[in-house]
Coordinates of C-alpha atoms and ligand atoms in Angstrom, one line a residue:
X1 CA 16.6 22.1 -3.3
X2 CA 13.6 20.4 -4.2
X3 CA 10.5 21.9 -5.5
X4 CA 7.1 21.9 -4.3
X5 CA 4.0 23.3 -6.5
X6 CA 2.1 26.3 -5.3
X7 CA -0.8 27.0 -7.1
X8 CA 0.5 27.8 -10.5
X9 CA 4.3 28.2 -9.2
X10 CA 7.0 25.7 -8.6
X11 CA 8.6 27.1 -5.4
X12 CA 11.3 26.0 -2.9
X13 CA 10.6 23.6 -0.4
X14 CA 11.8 25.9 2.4
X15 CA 10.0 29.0 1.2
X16 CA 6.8 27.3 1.1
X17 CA 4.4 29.6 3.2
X18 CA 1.3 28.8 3.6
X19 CA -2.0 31.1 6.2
X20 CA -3.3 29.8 8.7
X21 CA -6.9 30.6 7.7
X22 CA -6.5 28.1 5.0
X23 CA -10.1 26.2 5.2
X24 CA -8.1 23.0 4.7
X25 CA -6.2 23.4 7.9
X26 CA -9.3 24.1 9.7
X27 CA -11.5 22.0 8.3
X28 CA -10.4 19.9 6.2
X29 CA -12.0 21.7 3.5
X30 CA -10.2 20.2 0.8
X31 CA -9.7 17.1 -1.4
X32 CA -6.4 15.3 -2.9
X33 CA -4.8 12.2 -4.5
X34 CA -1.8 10.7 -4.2
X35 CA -0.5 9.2 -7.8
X36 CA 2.7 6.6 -8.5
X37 CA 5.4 7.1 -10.3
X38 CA 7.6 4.7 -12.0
X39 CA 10.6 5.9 -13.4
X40 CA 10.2 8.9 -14.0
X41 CA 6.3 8.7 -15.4
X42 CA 2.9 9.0 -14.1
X43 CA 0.8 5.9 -13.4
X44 CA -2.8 6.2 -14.6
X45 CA -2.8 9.7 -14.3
X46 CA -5.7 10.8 -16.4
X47 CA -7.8 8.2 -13.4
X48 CA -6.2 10.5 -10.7
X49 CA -6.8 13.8 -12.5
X50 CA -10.5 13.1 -13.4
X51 CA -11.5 11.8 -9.6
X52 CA -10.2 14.8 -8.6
X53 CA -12.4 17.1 -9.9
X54 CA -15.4 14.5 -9.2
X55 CA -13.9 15.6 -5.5
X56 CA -13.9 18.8 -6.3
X57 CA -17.1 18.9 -7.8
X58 CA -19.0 16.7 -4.7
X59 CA -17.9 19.6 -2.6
X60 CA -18.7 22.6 -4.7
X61 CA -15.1 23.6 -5.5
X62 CA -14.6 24.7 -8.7
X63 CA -10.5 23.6 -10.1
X64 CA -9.3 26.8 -11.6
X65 CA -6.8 25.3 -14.3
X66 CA -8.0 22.8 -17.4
X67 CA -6.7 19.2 -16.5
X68 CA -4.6 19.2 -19.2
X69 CA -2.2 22.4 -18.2
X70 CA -2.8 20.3 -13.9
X71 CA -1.5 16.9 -15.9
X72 CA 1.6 18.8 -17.2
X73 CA 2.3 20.9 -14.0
X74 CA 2.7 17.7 -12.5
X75 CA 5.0 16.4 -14.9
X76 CA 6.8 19.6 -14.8
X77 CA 7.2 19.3 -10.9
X78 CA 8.5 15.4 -11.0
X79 CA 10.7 16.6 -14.0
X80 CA 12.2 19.5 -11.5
X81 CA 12.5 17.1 -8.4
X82 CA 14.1 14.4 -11.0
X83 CA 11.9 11.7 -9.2
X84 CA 12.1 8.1 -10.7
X85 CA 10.2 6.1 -8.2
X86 CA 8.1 7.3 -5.9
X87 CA 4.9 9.3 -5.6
X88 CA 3.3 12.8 -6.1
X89 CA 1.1 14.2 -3.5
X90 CA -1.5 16.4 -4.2
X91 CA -4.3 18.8 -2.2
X92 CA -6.8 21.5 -3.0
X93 CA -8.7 23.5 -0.3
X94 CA -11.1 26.0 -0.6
X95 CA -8.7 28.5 0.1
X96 CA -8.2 31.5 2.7
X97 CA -10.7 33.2 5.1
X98 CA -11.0 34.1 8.6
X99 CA -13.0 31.0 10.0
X100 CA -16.3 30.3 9.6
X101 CA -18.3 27.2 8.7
X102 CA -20.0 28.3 5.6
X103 CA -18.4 28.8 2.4
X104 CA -16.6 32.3 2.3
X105 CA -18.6 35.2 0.7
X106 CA -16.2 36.8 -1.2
X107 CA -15.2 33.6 -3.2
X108 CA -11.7 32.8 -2.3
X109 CA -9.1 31.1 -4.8
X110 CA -8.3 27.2 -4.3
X111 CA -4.7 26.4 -3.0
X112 CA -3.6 23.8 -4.8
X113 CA -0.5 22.1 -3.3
X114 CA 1.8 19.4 -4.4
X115 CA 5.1 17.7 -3.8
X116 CA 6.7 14.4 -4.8
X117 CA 8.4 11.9 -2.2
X118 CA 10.7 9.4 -3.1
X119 CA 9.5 5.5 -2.2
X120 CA 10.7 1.9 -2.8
X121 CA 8.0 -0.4 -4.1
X122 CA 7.0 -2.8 -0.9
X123 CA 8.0 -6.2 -2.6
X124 CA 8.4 -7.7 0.1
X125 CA 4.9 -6.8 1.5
X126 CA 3.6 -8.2 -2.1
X127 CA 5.7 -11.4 -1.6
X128 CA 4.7 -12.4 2.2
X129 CA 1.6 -11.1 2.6
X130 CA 0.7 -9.0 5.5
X131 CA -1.6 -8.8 8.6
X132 CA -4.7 -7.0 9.1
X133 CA -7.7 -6.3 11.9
X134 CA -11.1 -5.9 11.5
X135 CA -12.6 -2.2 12.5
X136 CA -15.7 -0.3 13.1
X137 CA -16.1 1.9 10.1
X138 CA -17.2 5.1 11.7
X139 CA -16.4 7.7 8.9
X140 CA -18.8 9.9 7.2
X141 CA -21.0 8.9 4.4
X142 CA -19.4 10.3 1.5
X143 CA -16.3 7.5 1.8
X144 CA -16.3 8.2 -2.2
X145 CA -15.5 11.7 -2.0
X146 CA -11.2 12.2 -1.3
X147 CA -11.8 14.1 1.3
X148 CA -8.7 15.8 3.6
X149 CA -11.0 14.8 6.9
X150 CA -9.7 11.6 7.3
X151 CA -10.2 10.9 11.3
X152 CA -11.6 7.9 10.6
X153 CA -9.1 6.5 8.4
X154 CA -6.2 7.3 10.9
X155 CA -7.9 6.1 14.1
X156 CA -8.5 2.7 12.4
X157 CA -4.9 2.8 11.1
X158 CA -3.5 3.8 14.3
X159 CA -5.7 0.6 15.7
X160 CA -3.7 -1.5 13.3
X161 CA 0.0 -0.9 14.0
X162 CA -1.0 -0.7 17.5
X163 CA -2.5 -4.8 16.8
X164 CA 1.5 -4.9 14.3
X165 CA -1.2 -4.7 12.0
X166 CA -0.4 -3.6 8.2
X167 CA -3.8 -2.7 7.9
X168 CA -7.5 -2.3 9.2
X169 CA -10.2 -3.4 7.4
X170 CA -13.7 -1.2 8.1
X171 CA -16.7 -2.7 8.3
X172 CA -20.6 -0.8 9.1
X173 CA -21.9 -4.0 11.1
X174 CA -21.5 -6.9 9.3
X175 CA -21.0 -5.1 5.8
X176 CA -17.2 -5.2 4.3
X177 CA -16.7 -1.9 3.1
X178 CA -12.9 -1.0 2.4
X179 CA -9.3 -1.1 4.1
X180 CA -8.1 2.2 6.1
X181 CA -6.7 3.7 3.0
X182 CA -7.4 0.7 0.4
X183 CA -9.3 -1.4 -1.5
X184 CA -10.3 -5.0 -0.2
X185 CA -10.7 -8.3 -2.2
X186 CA -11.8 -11.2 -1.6
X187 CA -11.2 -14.7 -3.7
X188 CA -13.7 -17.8 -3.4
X189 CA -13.4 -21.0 -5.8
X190 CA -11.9 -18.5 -8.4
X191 CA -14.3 -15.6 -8.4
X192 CA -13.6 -12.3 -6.8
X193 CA -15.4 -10.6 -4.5
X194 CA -15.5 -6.6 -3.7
X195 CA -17.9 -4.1 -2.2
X196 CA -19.8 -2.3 -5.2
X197 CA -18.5 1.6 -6.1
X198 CA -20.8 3.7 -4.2
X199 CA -20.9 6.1 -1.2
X200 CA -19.4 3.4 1.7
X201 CA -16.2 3.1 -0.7
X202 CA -13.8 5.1 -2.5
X203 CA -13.5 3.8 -5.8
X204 CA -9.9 2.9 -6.1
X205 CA -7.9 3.9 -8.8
X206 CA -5.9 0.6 -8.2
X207 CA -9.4 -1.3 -8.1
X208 CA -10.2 0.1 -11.3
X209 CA -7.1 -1.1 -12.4
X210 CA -7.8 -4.7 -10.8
X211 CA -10.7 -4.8 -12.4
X212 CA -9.3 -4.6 -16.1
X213 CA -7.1 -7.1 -14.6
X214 CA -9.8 -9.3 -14.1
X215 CA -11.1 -9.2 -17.1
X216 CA -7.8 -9.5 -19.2
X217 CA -7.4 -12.8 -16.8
X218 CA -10.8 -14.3 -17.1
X219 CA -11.4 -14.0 -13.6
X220 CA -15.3 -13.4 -12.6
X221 CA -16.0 -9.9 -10.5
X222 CA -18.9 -9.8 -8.1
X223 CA -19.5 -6.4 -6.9
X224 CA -21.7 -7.2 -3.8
X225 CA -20.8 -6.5 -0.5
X226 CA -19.4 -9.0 1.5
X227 CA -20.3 -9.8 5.7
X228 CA -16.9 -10.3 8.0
X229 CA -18.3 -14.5 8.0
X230 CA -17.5 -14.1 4.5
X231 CA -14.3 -12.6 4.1
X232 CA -12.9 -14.8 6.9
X233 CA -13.7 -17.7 4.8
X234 CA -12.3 -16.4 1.9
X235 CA -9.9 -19.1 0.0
X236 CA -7.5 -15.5 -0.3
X237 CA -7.8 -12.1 0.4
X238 CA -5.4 -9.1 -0.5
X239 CA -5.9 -5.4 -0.7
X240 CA -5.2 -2.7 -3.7
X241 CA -4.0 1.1 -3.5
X242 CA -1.7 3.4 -5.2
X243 CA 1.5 3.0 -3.1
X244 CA 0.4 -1.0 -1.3
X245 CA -0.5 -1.9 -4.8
X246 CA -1.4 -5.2 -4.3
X247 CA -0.5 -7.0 -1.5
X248 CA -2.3 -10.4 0.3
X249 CA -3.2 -10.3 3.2
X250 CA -2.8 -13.5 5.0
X251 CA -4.1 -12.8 8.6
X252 CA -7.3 -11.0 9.8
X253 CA -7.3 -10.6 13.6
X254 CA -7.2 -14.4 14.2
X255 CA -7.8 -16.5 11.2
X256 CA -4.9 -17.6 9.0
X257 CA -6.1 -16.8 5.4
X258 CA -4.6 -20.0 2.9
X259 CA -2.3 -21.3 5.4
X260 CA -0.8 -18.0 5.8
X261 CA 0.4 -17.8 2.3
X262 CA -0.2 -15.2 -0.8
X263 CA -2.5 -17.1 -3.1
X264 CA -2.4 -19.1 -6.7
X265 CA -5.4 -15.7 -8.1
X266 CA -4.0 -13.2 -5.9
X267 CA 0.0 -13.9 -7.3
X268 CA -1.8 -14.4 -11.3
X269 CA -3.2 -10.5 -10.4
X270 CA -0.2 -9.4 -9.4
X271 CA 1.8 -10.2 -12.7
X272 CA -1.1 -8.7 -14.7
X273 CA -0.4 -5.7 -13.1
X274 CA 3.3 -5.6 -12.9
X275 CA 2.5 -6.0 -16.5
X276 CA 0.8 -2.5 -16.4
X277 CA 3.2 -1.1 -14.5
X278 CA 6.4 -2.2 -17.1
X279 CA 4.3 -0.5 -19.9
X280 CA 4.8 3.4 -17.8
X281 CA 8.6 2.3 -17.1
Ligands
DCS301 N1 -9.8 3.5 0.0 C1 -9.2 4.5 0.8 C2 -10.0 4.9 2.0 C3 -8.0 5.1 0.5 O1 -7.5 6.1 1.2 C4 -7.3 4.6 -0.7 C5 -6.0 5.2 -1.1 C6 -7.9 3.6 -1.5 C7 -9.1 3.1 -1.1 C8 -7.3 3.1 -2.7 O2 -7.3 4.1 -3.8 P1 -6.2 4.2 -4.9 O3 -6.1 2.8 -5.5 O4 -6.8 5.2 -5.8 O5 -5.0 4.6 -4.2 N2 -5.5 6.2 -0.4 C9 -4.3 6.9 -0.8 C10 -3.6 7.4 0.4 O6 -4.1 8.1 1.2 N3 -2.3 7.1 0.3 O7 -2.1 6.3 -0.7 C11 -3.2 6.1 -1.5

């Protein structure tokens, strides 16, 4: 039977109980991360476990463990679960209490939750390229914080497959801002484009990754957001996240991106961080 993480406890799947009242299943009050792993180990996992509790702290919850005893609970639950590739899933919410808007009174204890699922690394997706549509962005203005409310996010991914879209890239007006759950990119005469870290975004633990890429590769970074003109003429365009990784995207809504092919800067990116990724393996 595999094991899920309760708090402090490593507990059945099936006896897994969880109220009602829980502010996250009302609300939404809650944060979490999702974090790879490659056989058998954690990718960037100090990344995941300190923008967590810059979630936490952006919406006044306070993490009751040290993120050193969180980092080896989570080790201790892939461990259990035996999971060599695949991914851990992780949530906080402010806790139990009958509902009501405001933060509880009587402070309530967090419930941390966490399991791990099993996934194959989408190669092919990296190799061809996928498709994607332009969106509305229409979500809150803390896009930074990981939030559980993520209406937004699934009404433009829903938009996409419904368009056999991969994904949906948001934009406020003109403004670029980021893919349903990812980062975007753009590439022009060899220097990458990206919208900068701040409130429209959620600053990518992938991007960060990217980034060091970048800069291992000699590739230039402008961090300046981009209009929708501009990433249609983009000479490539791909997106970054924790389970996509990095994957071109060679069609947005109508226009073919480089002849509908992955490109020379995107593939050199790729191998720098398939680089990254043999180091944890
Ligand atoms: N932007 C949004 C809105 C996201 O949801 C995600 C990842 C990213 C960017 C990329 O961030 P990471 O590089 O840190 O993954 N979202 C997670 C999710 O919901 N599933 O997989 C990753």
């Amino acid at each position: 039977m595999e094991k899920m993480l309760l708090n402090n406890d490593l507990i059945d799947n099936d006896q897994m109980k969880l109220s009602i009242n829980d502010r996250g299943y009302q609300f939404g009050d809650g944060i979490y991360e999702v974090i790879k792993v490659y056989n058998g180990n954690l990718f960037t996992p100090t990344e995941h476990i300190d923008r967590l509790y810059r979630s936490a702290d952006a919406i006044r919850l306070v993490i009751p463990y040290t993120k050193d005893v969180l980092h080896k609970t989570l080790y201790d639950l892939v461990e259990e679960n035996e999971l060599v590739d695949g991914h851990i899933y992780l949530q906080i919410t402010r806790g139990v209490s009958p509902r009501n808007h405001a933060f509880p009174i009587e402070p309530t204890e967090p419930v941390l939750i966490a399991y791990t699922q099993t996934a194959e690394r989408p190669v092919n997706n990296h190799r061809n390229g996928v498709s994607a549509i332009l969106v509305e962005d229409i979500r809150w203005l803390r896009c930074d914080i990981k939030s559980l409310n993520l209406l937004g996010n699934v009404l433009a991914k829903q938009k996409a497959h419904e368009a056999n879209c991969y994904e949906a890239i948001q934009h406020r007006g003109e403004i670029v801002t980021e893919g349903s759950s990812s980062n975007i990119y753009g590439i022009k005469n060899g220097v990458l484009y990206t919208h900068p870290t701040n409130q429209y975004i959620l600053n990518g633990i992938t991007r960060q990754v990217v980034m060091k890429c970048c800069q291992e590769l000699g590739i230039q970074v402008v961090e300046e957001p981009m209009t929708k003109e501009e990433l249609l003429q983009m000479d490539e365009v791909f997106l970054s996240s924790t389970t996509s990784e990095i994957t071109p995207i060679i069609k947005i809504d109508d226009s073919i991106i480089n002849s509908g092919k992955p490109g020379d800067f995107t593939r050199k990116i790729q191998q720098a961080f398939e680089e990254k990724v043999q180091q944890v393996m």
